[in-house]
Each structure stands twice: as C-alpha cells, then as structure tokens.
Short mmCIF file of C-alpha atoms and ligand atoms in Angstrom, two decimals:
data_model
loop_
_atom_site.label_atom_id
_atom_site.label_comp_id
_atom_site.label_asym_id
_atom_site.label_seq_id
_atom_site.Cartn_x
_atom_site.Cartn_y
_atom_site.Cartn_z
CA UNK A 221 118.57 98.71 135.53
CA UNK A 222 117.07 100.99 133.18
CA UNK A 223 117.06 104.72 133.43
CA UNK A 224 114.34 106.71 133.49
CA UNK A 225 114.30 107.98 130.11
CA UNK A 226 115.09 104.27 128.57
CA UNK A 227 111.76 103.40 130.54
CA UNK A 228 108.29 102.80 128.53
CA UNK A 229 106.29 103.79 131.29
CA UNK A 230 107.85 106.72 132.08
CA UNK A 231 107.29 107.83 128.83
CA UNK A 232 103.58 106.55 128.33
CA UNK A 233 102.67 109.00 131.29
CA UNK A 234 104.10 111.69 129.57
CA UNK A 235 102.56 111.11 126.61
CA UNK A 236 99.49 110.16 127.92
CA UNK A 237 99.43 113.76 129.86
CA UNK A 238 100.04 115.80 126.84
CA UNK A 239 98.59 113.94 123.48
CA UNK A 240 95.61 112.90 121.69
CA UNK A 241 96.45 109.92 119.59
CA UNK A 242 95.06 109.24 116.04
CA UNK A 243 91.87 106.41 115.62
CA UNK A 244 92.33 105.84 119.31
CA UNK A 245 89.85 105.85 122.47
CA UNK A 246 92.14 107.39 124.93
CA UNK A 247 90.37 105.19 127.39
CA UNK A 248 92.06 102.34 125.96
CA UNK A 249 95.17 103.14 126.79
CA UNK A 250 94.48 104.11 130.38
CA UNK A 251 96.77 103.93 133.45
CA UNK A 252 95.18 101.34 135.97
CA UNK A 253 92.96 99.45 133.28
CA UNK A 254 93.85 95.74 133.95
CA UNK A 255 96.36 93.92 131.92
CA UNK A 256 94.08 91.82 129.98
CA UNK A 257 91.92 95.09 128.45
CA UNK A 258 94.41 97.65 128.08
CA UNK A 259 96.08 98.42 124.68
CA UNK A 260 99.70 98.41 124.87
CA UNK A 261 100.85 102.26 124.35
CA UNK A 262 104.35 101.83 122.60
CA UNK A 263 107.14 104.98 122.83
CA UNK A 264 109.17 104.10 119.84
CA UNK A 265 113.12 105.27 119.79
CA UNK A 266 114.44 104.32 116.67
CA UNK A 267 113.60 102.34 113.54
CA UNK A 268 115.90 100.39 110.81
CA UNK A 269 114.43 98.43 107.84
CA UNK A 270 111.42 96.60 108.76
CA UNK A 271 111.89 97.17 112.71
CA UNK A 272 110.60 99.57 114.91
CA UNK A 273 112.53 99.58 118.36
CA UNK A 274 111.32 101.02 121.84
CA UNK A 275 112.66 103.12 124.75
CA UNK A 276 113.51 99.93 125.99
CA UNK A 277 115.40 98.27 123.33
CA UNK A 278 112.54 96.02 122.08
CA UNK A 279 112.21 95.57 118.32
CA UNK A 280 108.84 95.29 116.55
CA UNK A 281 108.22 93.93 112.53
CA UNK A 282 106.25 96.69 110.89
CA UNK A 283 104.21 94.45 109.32
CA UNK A 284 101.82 97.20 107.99
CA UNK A 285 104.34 99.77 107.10
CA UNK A 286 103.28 102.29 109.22
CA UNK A 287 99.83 102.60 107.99
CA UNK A 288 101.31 102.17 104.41
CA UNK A 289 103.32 105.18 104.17
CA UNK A 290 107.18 103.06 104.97
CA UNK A 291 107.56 101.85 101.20
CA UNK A 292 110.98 100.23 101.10
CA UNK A 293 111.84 99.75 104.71
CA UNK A 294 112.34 102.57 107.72
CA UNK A 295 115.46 105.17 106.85
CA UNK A 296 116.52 104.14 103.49
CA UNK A 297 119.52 105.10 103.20
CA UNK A 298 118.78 106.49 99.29
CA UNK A 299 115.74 108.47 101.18
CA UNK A 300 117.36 109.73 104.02
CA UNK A 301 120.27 111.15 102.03
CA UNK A 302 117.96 113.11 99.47
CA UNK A 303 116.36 114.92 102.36
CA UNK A 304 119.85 115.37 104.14
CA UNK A 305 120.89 116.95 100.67
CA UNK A 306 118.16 119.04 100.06
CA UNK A 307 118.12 120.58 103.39
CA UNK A 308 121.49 122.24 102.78
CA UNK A 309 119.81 123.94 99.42
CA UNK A 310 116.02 125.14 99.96
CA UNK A 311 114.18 123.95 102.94
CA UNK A 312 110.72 125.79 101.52
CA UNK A 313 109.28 128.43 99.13
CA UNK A 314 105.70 128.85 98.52
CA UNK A 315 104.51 127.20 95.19
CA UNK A 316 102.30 130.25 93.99
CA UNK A 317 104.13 132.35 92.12
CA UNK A 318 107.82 130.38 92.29
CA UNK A 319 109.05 126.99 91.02
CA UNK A 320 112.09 124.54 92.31
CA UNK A 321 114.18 121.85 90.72
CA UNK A 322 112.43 118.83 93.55
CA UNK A 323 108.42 120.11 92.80
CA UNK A 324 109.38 120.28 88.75
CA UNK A 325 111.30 117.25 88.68
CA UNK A 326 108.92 115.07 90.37
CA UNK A 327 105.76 116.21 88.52
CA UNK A 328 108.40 115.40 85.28
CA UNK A 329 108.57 111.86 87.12
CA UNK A 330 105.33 110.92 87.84
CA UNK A 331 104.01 112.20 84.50
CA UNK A 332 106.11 109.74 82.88
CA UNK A 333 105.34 107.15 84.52
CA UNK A 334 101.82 107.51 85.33
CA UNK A 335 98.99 106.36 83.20
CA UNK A 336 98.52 107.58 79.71
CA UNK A 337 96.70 110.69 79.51
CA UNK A 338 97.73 112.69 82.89
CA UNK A 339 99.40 115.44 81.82
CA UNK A 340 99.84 117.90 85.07
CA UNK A 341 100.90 117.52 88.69
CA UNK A 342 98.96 119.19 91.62
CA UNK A 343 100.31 119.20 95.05
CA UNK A 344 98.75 118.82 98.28
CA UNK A 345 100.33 117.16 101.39
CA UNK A 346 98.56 114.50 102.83
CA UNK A 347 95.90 111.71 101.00
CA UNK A 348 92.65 113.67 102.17
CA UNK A 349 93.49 117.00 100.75
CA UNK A 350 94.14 115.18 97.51
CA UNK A 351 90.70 113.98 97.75
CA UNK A 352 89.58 117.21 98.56
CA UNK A 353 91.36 118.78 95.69
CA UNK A 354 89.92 116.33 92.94
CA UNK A 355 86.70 116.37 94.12
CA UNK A 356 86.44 120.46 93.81
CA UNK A 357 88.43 120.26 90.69
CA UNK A 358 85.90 118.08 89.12
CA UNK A 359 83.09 120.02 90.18
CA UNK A 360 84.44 123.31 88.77
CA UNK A 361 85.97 121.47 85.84
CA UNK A 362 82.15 121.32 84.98
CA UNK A 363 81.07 124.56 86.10
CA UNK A 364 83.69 125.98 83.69
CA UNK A 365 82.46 124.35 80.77
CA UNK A 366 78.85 125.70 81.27
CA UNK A 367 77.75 122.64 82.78
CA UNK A 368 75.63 123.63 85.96
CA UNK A 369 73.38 120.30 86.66
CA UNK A 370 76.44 118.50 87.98
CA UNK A 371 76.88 118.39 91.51
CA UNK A 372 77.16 115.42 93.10
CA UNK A 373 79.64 112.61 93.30
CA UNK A 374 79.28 108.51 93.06
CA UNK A 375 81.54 106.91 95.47
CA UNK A 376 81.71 102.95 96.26
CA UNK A 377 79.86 100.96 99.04
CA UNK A 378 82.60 100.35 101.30
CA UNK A 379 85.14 102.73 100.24
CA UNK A 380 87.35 104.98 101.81
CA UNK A 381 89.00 107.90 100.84
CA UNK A 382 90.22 109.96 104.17
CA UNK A 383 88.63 112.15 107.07
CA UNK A 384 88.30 115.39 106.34
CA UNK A 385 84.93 116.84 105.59
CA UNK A 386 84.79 116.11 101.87
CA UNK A 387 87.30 112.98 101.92
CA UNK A 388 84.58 111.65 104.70
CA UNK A 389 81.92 112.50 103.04
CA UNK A 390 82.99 109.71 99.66
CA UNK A 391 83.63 107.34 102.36
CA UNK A 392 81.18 104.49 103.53
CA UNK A 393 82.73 103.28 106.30
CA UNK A 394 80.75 103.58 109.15
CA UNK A 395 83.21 103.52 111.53
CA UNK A 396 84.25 106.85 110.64
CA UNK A 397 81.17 108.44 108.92
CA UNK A 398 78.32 107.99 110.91
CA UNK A 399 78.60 110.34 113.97
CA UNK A 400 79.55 113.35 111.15
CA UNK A 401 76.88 112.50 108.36
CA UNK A 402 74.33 115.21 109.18
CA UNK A 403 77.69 117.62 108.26
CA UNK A 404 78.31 115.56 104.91
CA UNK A 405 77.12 116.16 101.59
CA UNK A 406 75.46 112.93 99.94
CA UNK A 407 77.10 111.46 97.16
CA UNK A 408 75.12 108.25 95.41
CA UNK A 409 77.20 105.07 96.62
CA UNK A 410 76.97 101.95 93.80
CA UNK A 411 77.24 98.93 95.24
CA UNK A 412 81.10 97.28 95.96
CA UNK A 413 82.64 94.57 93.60
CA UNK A 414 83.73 93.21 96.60
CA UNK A 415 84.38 89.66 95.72
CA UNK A 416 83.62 88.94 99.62
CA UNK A 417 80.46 89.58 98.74
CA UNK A 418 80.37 87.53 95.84
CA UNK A 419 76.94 85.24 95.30
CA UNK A 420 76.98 81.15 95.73
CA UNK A 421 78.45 80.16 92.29
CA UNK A 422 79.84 83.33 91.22
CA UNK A 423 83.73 83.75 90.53
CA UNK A 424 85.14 87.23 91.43
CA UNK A 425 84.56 88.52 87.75
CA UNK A 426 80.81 87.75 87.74
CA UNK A 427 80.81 89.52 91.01
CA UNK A 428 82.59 92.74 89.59
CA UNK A 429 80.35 92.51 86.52
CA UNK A 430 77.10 92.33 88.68
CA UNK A 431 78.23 95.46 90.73
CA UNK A 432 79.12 97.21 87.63
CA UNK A 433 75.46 96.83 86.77
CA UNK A 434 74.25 98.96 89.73
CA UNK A 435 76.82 101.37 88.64
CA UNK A 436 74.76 101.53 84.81
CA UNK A 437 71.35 101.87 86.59
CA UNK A 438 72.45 105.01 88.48
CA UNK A 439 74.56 106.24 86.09
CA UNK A 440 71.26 105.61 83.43
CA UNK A 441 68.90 107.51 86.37
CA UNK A 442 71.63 109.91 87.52
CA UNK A 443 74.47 110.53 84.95
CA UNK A 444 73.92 114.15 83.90
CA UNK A 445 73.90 115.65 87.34
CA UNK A 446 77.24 113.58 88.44
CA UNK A 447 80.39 115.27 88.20
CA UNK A 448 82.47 112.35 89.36
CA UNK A 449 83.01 109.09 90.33
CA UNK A 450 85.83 108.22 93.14
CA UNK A 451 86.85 104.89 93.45
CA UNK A 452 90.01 102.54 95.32
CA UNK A 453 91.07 100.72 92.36
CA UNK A 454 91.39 96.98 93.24
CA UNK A 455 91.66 96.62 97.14
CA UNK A 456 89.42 98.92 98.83
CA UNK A 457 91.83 99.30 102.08
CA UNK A 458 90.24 101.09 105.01
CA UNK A 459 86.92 99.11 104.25
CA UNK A 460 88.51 95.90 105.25
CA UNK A 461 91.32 95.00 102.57
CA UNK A 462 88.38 93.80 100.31
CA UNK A 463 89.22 93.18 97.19
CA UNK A 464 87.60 92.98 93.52
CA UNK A 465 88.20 91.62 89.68
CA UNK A 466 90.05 94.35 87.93
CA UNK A 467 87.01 93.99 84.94
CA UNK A 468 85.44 96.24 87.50
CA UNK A 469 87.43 99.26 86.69
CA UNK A 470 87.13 98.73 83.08
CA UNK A 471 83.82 98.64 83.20
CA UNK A 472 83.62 102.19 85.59
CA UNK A 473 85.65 103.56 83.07
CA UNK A 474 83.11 102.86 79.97
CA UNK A 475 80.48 104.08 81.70
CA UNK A 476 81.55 107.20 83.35
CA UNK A 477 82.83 107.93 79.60
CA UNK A 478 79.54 107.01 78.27
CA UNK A 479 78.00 109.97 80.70
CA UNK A 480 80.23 112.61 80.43
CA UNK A 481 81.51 111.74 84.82
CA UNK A 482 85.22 112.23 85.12
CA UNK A 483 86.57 109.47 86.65
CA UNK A 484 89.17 109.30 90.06
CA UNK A 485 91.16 106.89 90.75
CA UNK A 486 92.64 106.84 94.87
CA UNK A 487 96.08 105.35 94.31
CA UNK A 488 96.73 106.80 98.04
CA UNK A 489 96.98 103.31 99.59
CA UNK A 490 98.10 101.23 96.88
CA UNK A 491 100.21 102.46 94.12
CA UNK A 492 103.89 102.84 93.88
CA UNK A 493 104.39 99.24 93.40
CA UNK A 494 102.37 97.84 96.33
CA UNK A 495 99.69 95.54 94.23
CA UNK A 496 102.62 94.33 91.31
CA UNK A 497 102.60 96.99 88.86
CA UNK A 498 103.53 100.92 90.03
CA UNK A 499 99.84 101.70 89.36
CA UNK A 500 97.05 99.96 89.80
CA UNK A 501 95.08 101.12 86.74
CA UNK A 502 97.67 99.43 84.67
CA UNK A 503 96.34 96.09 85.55
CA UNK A 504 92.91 97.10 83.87
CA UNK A 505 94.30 98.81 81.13
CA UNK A 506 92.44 102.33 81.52
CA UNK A 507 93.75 105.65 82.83
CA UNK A 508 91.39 107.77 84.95
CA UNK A 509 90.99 111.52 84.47
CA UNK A 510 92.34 112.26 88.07
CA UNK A 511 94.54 110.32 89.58
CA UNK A 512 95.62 110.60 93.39
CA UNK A 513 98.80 109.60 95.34
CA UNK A 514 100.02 109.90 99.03
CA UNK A 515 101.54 107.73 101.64
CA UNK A 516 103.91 105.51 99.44
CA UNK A 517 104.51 108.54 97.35
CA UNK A 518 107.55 109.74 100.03
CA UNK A 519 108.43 105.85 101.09
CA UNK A 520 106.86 107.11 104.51
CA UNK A 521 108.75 110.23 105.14
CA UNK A 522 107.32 113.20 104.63
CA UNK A 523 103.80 114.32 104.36
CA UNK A 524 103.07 115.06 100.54
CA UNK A 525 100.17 114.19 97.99
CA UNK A 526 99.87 114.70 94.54
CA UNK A 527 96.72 114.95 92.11
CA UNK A 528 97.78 113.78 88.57
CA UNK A 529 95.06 115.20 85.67
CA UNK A 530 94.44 115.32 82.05
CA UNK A 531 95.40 118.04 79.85
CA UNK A 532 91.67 118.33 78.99
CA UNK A 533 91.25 119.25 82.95
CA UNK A 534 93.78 121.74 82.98
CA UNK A 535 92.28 123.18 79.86
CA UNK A 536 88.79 124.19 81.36
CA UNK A 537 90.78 125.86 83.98
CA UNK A 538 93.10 128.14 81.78
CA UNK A 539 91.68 131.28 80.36
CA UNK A 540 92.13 135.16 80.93
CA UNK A 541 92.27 136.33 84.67
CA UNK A 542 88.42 137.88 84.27
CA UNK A 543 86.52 134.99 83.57
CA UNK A 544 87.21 133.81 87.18
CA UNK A 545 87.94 130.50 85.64
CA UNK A 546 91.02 129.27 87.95
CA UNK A 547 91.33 126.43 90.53
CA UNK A 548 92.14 128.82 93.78
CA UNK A 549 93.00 125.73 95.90
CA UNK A 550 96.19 126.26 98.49
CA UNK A 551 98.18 124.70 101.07
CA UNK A 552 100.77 126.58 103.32
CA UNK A 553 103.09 123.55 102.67
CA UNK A 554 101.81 122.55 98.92
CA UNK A 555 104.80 121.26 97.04
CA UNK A 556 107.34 122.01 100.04
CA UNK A 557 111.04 120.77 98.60
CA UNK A 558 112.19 118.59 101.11
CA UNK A 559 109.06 116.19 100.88
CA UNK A 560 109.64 116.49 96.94
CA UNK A 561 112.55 115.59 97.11
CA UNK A 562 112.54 112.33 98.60
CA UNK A 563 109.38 111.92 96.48
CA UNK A 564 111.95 112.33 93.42
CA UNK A 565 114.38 109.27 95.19
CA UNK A 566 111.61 107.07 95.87
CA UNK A 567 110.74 107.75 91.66
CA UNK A 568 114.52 107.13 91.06
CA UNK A 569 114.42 103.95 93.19
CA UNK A 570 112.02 102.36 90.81
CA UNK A 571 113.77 103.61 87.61
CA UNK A 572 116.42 102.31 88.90
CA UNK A 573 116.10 98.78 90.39
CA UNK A 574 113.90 96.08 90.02
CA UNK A 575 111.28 96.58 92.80
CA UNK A 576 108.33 95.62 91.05
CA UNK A 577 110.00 92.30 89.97
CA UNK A 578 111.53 91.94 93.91
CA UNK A 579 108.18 92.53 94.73
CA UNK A 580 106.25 89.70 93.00
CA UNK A 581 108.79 87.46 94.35
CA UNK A 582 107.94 88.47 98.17
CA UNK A 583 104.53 88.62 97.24
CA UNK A 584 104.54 84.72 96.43
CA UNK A 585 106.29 84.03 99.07
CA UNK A 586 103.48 85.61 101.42
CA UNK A 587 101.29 83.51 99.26
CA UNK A 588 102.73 79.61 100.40
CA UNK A 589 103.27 81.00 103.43
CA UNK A 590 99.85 81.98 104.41
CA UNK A 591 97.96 79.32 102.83
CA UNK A 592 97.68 76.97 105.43
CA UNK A 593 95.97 79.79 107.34
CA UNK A 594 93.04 79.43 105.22
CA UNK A 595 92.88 76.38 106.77
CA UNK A 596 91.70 77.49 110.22
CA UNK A 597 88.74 77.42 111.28
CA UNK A 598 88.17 80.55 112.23
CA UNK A 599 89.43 82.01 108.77
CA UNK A 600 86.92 82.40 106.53
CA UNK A 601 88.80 83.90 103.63
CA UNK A 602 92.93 84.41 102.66
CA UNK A 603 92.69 87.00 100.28
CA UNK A 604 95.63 88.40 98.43
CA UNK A 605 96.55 91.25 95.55
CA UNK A 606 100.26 91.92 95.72
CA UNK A 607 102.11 92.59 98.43
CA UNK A 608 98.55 92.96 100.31
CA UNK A 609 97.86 89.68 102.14
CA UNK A 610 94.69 89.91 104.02
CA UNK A 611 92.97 87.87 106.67
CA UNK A 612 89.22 87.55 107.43
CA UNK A 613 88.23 85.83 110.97
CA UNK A 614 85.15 85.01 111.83
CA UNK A 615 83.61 83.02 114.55
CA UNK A 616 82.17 80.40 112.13
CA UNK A 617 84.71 79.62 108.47
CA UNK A 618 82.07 77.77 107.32
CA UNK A 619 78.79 80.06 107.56
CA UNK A 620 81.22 83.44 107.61
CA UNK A 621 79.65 84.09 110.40
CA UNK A 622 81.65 87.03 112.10
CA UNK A 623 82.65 87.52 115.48
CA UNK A 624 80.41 89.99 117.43
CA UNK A 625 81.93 93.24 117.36
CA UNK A 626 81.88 94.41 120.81
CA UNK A 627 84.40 90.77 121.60
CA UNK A 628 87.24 93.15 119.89
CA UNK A 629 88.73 89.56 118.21
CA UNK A 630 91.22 91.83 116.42
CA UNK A 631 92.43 93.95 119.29
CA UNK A 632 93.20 90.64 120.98
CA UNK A 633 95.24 89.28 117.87
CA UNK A 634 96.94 92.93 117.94
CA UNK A 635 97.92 92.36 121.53
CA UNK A 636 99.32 89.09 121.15
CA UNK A 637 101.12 90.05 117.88
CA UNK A 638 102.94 93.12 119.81
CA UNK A 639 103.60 91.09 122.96
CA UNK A 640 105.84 88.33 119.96
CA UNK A 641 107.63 91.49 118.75
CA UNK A 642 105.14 91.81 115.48
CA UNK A 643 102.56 95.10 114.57
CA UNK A 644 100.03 93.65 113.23
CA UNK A 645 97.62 95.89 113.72
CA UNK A 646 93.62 94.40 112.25
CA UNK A 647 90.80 96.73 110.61
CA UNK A 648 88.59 95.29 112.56
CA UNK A 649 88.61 91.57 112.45
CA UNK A 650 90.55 91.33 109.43
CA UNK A 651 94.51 90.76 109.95
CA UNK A 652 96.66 92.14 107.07
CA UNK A 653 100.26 91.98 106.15
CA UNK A 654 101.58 95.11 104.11
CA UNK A 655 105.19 95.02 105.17
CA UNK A 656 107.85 97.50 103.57
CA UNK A 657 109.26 96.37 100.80
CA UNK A 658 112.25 94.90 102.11
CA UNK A 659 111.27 92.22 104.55
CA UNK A 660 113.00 88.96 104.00
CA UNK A 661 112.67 85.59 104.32
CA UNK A 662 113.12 85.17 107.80
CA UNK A 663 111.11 88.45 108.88
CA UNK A 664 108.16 86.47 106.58
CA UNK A 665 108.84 83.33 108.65
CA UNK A 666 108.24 85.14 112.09
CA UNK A 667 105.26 86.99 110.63
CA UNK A 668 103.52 83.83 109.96
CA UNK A 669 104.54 82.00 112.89
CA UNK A 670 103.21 85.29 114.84
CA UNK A 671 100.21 85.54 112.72
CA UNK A 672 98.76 81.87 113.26
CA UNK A 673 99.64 82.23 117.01
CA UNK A 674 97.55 85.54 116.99
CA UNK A 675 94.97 83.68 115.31
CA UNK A 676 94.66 81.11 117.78
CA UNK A 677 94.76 83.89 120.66
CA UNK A 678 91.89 86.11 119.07
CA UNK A 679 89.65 82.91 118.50
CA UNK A 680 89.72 81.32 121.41
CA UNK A 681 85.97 81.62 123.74
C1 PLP B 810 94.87 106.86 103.74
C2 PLP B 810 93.97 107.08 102.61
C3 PLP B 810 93.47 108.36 102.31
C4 PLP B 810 93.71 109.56 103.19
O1 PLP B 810 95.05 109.90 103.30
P1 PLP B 810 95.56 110.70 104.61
O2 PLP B 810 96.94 111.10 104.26
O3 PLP B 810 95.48 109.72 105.75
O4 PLP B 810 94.64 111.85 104.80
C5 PLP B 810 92.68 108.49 101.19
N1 PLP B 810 92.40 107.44 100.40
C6 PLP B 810 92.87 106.21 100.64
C7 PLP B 810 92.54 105.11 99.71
C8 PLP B 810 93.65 105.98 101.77
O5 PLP B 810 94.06 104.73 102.05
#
C-alpha cells in the first residue's frame, strides 16, 4: 500500500489547489476530465542522470532535458558539489558596486571561449531578460553614438526569443504572440531559412540563400532606422525545431555589417555544446556583436543568463557620469554566486573532458536510430543538427499535409510516451529528442522504441 504522501493523486490535488503551471490550460489537467482527454499531471520526487522519478517510484527518460536547461544529466555530481561549496562561502551580494571570485571567473570563462570579438560579460538570470537586455543595449548603443533614426529591430519569421514584453515582442510564434500584440512594439520580421520551407528542387543552402535575400531588400529599404537584428542561429527551437543552412548566418552577418545593424545571436537554447561545437556561430565562422546564453549555461540548475558583447559596445557606454551615457539595466539577483558558480563547473566540464567529441558520437547514434522513422507514413520530415533530433508528423508524408490542430496529434504522442516511462513532450506536432548529455545506449534504445510506438498512437484516426 502506498502512503499518502508516496501517492500522485494526493499530491496533484494539492497542487492543483494552490498553482498555476507554466504553458499549461489548467483545464487540461482537471479532476473528473475522462481518462482519454486529460493530461497526466506528474509530482516528481527525485531525479538521477537522465531519469526523473515520481511520488510513486516511477521513473521517466528526460528526453528533452527539462526544457533544455539539464545539460549533462540531472544532479551531476561536479554541479551539485560547486553549489554545495559555494554555499558555505557567499550565498549573494549585489553586483552594483561589488565583485566575487564565481561572477569574475565565469565572465573570464566564457570570454575565452566565446566567439572572437566579445569582450564583456553582462548578467541577467533567465533567457528573456537577456533578450531584454540586448535589445535595450543595442538601442542605446546607438543613441550614444548620436545615432537617433534607429529604433526598431529585425527579428526572423518563426523565431522565438522568450515571453516577456520585449522577448515576445522579437518572437513570431503565434502561439504565444497573438493575444499580446496590440502591447508589442513591431519589429520587421525577414522571412525564415527554414529549410522546411525549402522550394521543389532547392537543397537547404539555396533555401538559406533565398531567405537571405528578403533580409537585403529590407535591410536596402530599412537599414538606417534598424538598430538590430536578433536571430536563433541554426535551429530555431520554440518555432518547431526548424532548422536552416548555416550560409544563412554568414550571410546576416555581411549584411547587418554592410548597414551599420548590430547583430544578436540567441545561443539560449542551443549553445554549450548542444548542436556539435560549444557555439553555434562557430559552425558559420562569424561572431555576432551580442551574444546571449541561458538554460544550458547552469547544466539546468540555477536560473542565470549572460549577454556576451564587443568591446566596441562597451565603449559607447563608458564616458564621464554627466553625459548620462550608462546602461542602467538591473536585476535583484543579476550575477548571484551560487548560480555562477555552477555556471563556472559546467565551463570547467568542457575544458576538461571531451563532451563535444562524446557528443557527436551520441548524436550519430540518434541519427541510425531514428532513420527508419522517416519511413512512416505519417512523418514527413527527420530532421537533425546535433544532439537535436526532430520529428515532423503530419496526416499526409507525402503532400506534408499536417494534422488539424484542434486533433492535438502531439498531446496524444505525449500521453503515450509518459504512460512507457518517456517525456517526450511535442511543440506542437513535432516530436523532438534533446536528452542530457549523458543518455546511453540503452536509454537511446527505449527512446526510439517509445518514440515509434508514440508515433503510431498519435496517428492513428
Ligand atoms: C527559452 C528561450 C528563451 C527564453 O528563456 P527563458 O529563460 O525561458 O526566459 C529565449 N530564447 C530562446 C532561443 C529560447 O529557447
């Protein structure tokens, strides 16, 4: 018998009395909704590695690494004793004003091993406010150089960059943006490289190339009154796991040069060694002028973002007091030690083993294994950069037709996936794998096993 504490339910009606869940229709998860149309609600205990276990002793893969945040599997032990460690010296000290050996360390860290170019660290602690942050540092980087014509932003078709006000406002995801848009200011959105969206005939460069040639008509129309363009390098996340040639960034990087538009690069979803290299810019060869990191950047830990910029930023920002010249930006928690800190282990884990190299292995490994998938016919596309494996249903492979909406395919793959002990949770109709970092062979095994099976369950009439 279990007790009452070890039960789910019990639990679920607590929670269920007293919180408001993230991305989620409470309704959903409502008591007396039949068994077929309610969405499991999960009270989790405890979580090792790759598992997640719940009040009742049942063990889930994290197949999505908690939304992207658990980098090299749940409490690594290297992780977990960094905090431990730093919570017997400083647990927090604001940033203005005073310094500490985890915030100076880790900007050291990143610096070195960020793209050429970035020269200073500034902290923020979660992805949005990062967005936030570059986006008002780019329009007063601007302002301070006597430029007044530019205010207003080019983001991508598709992309997605957070939820707060600004964040939102970059983002064209309609999920998320449409009910707030008469709040949002109105950047210019170029058209995605998506090579989804690639024309009959045309390989995923010619696609990137075409898309970058919407970007040089606006730019050409537009350029001197654009402070900045934001942009997910490589796999656009939120928007589907849709991914594009990396001849695309290249190209955004000319041109924003070419019109004086700085140039941001959201590594908040896939850098620290997610996609193959620890950046993502690397694989194009350029370095942006901002450059933004979250989630991965504590291996799922702590809350903490950082915004990486050029030495020419930071210059248009430093001059006497009077001239009114300085970024004023502030968080309560901005820089807080403990969340640097494990920051600084997660930097030491890749100086100091061979993750990226691990990493390609796993990430052909997820290649054979999903392959046949691409056979079904229900899967329109298998589409992979790293250790990001995503998969498009649809109701028709052939035509890519998709599956109406309001059918909820995914949510029924999601069900079946958590009901075989895998989260597997879809954007949508699209089924991703993004596991931590160390899931092995046999973890890969069930996930495909699980994943084919969910495929079968979401696709049936
Ligand atoms: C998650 C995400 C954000 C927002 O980060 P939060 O910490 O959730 O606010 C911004 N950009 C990208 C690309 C993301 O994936």
């Amino acid at each position: 018998m279990i007790s009452l504490e070890a039960s789910n339910a019990s639990w679920n009606a607590r929670d269920l009395a007293a919180l408001w869940h993230p991305c989620t229709q409470m309704h959903d998860h409502a008591d007396g909704r039949t068994e077929t149309s309610a969405i499991p609600l999960l009270p989790i205990r405890s979580a090792l590695g790759a598992w997640l276990t719940d009040m009742e002793g049942r063990r889930y893969l994290d197949a999505v690494s908690s939304w992207w945040t658990c980098l090299f599997g749940h409490r690594d032990p290297r992780l977990v004793a960094a905090i431990k460690a730093q919570l017997d010296e400083l647990d927090h000290v604001l940033l203005a004003g005073f310094g500490h050996a985890p915030a100076i360390e880790l900007a050291e860290s990143l610096l070195r091993v960020a793209p050429p170019g970035l020269a200073k660290a500034f902290y923020a602690d979660n992805g949005s406010a990062a967005v936030e942050v570059a986006l008002k540092m780019a329009f007063h980087f601007h302002r301070n150089r006597g430029d007044v014509q530019r205010k207003k932003f080019i983001a991508l078709g598709n992309g997605y960059h957070g939820e707060t006000l600004g964040a939102l406002a970059v983002t064209d995801v309609p999920l998320y943006r449409q009910t707030y848009a008469p709040l949002l200011l109105e950047p210019l959105f170029a058209p995605s490289p998506d090579s989804y969206l690639a024309e009959p005939g045309e390989d995923a460069e010619a696609c990137a190339l075409r898309a970058a040639e919407g970007l040089r008509e606006l730019l050409e129309r537009h350029g001197h009154t654009i402070c900045a363009m934001i942009l997910e390098p490589l796999v656009q996340c939120a928007g589907g796991m849709r991914m594009h040639h990396p001849r695309y960034l290249a190209e955004a990087r000319q041109l924003c040069d070419a019109h004086g538009v700085l140039l941001i690069a959201d590594e908040i979803a896939v850098g620290f060694g997610r996609t193959g290299t620890l950046f993502v810019c690397e694989q194009a060869g350029i370095a942006p002028d901002l450059m933004l990191l979250s989630k991965g950047l504590t291996g799922g830990m702590l809350p903490l973002a950082a915004v990486l910029v050029t030495q020419r930023i930071y210059d248009a920002f430093y001059a006497e007091h009077a001239t009114g010249k300085a970024f004023l930006h502030s968080h309560s928690y901005t820089g807080n030690p403990l969340a640097c800190s494990v920051a600084r282990a997660v930097l030491a884990t890749f100086a100091n083993e061979p993750v990226l190299e691990r990493n390609r292995a796993t990430a052909a490994r997820m290649s054979a294994l999903a392959a046949p998938l691409a056979e079904h016919p229900n899967v329109a596309q298998v589409r992979q950069t790293g250790m990001i494996l995503a998969i498009e249903m649809v109701a028709d492979a052939r035509t890519r037709w998709p599956f109406e909406a309001r059918e909820r395919r995914g949510l029924r793959a999601y069900r079946h996936a958590l009901s075989r002990g895998v989260l597997l949770r879809p954007l949508g109709d699209v089924l991703y794998w993004m596991p931590p970092y160390c899931i092995d062979e046999d973890e890969l095994a069930l996930l495909t096993t699980v994943t084919h099976e969910a495929i079968d369950a979401a696709s049936t009439p």
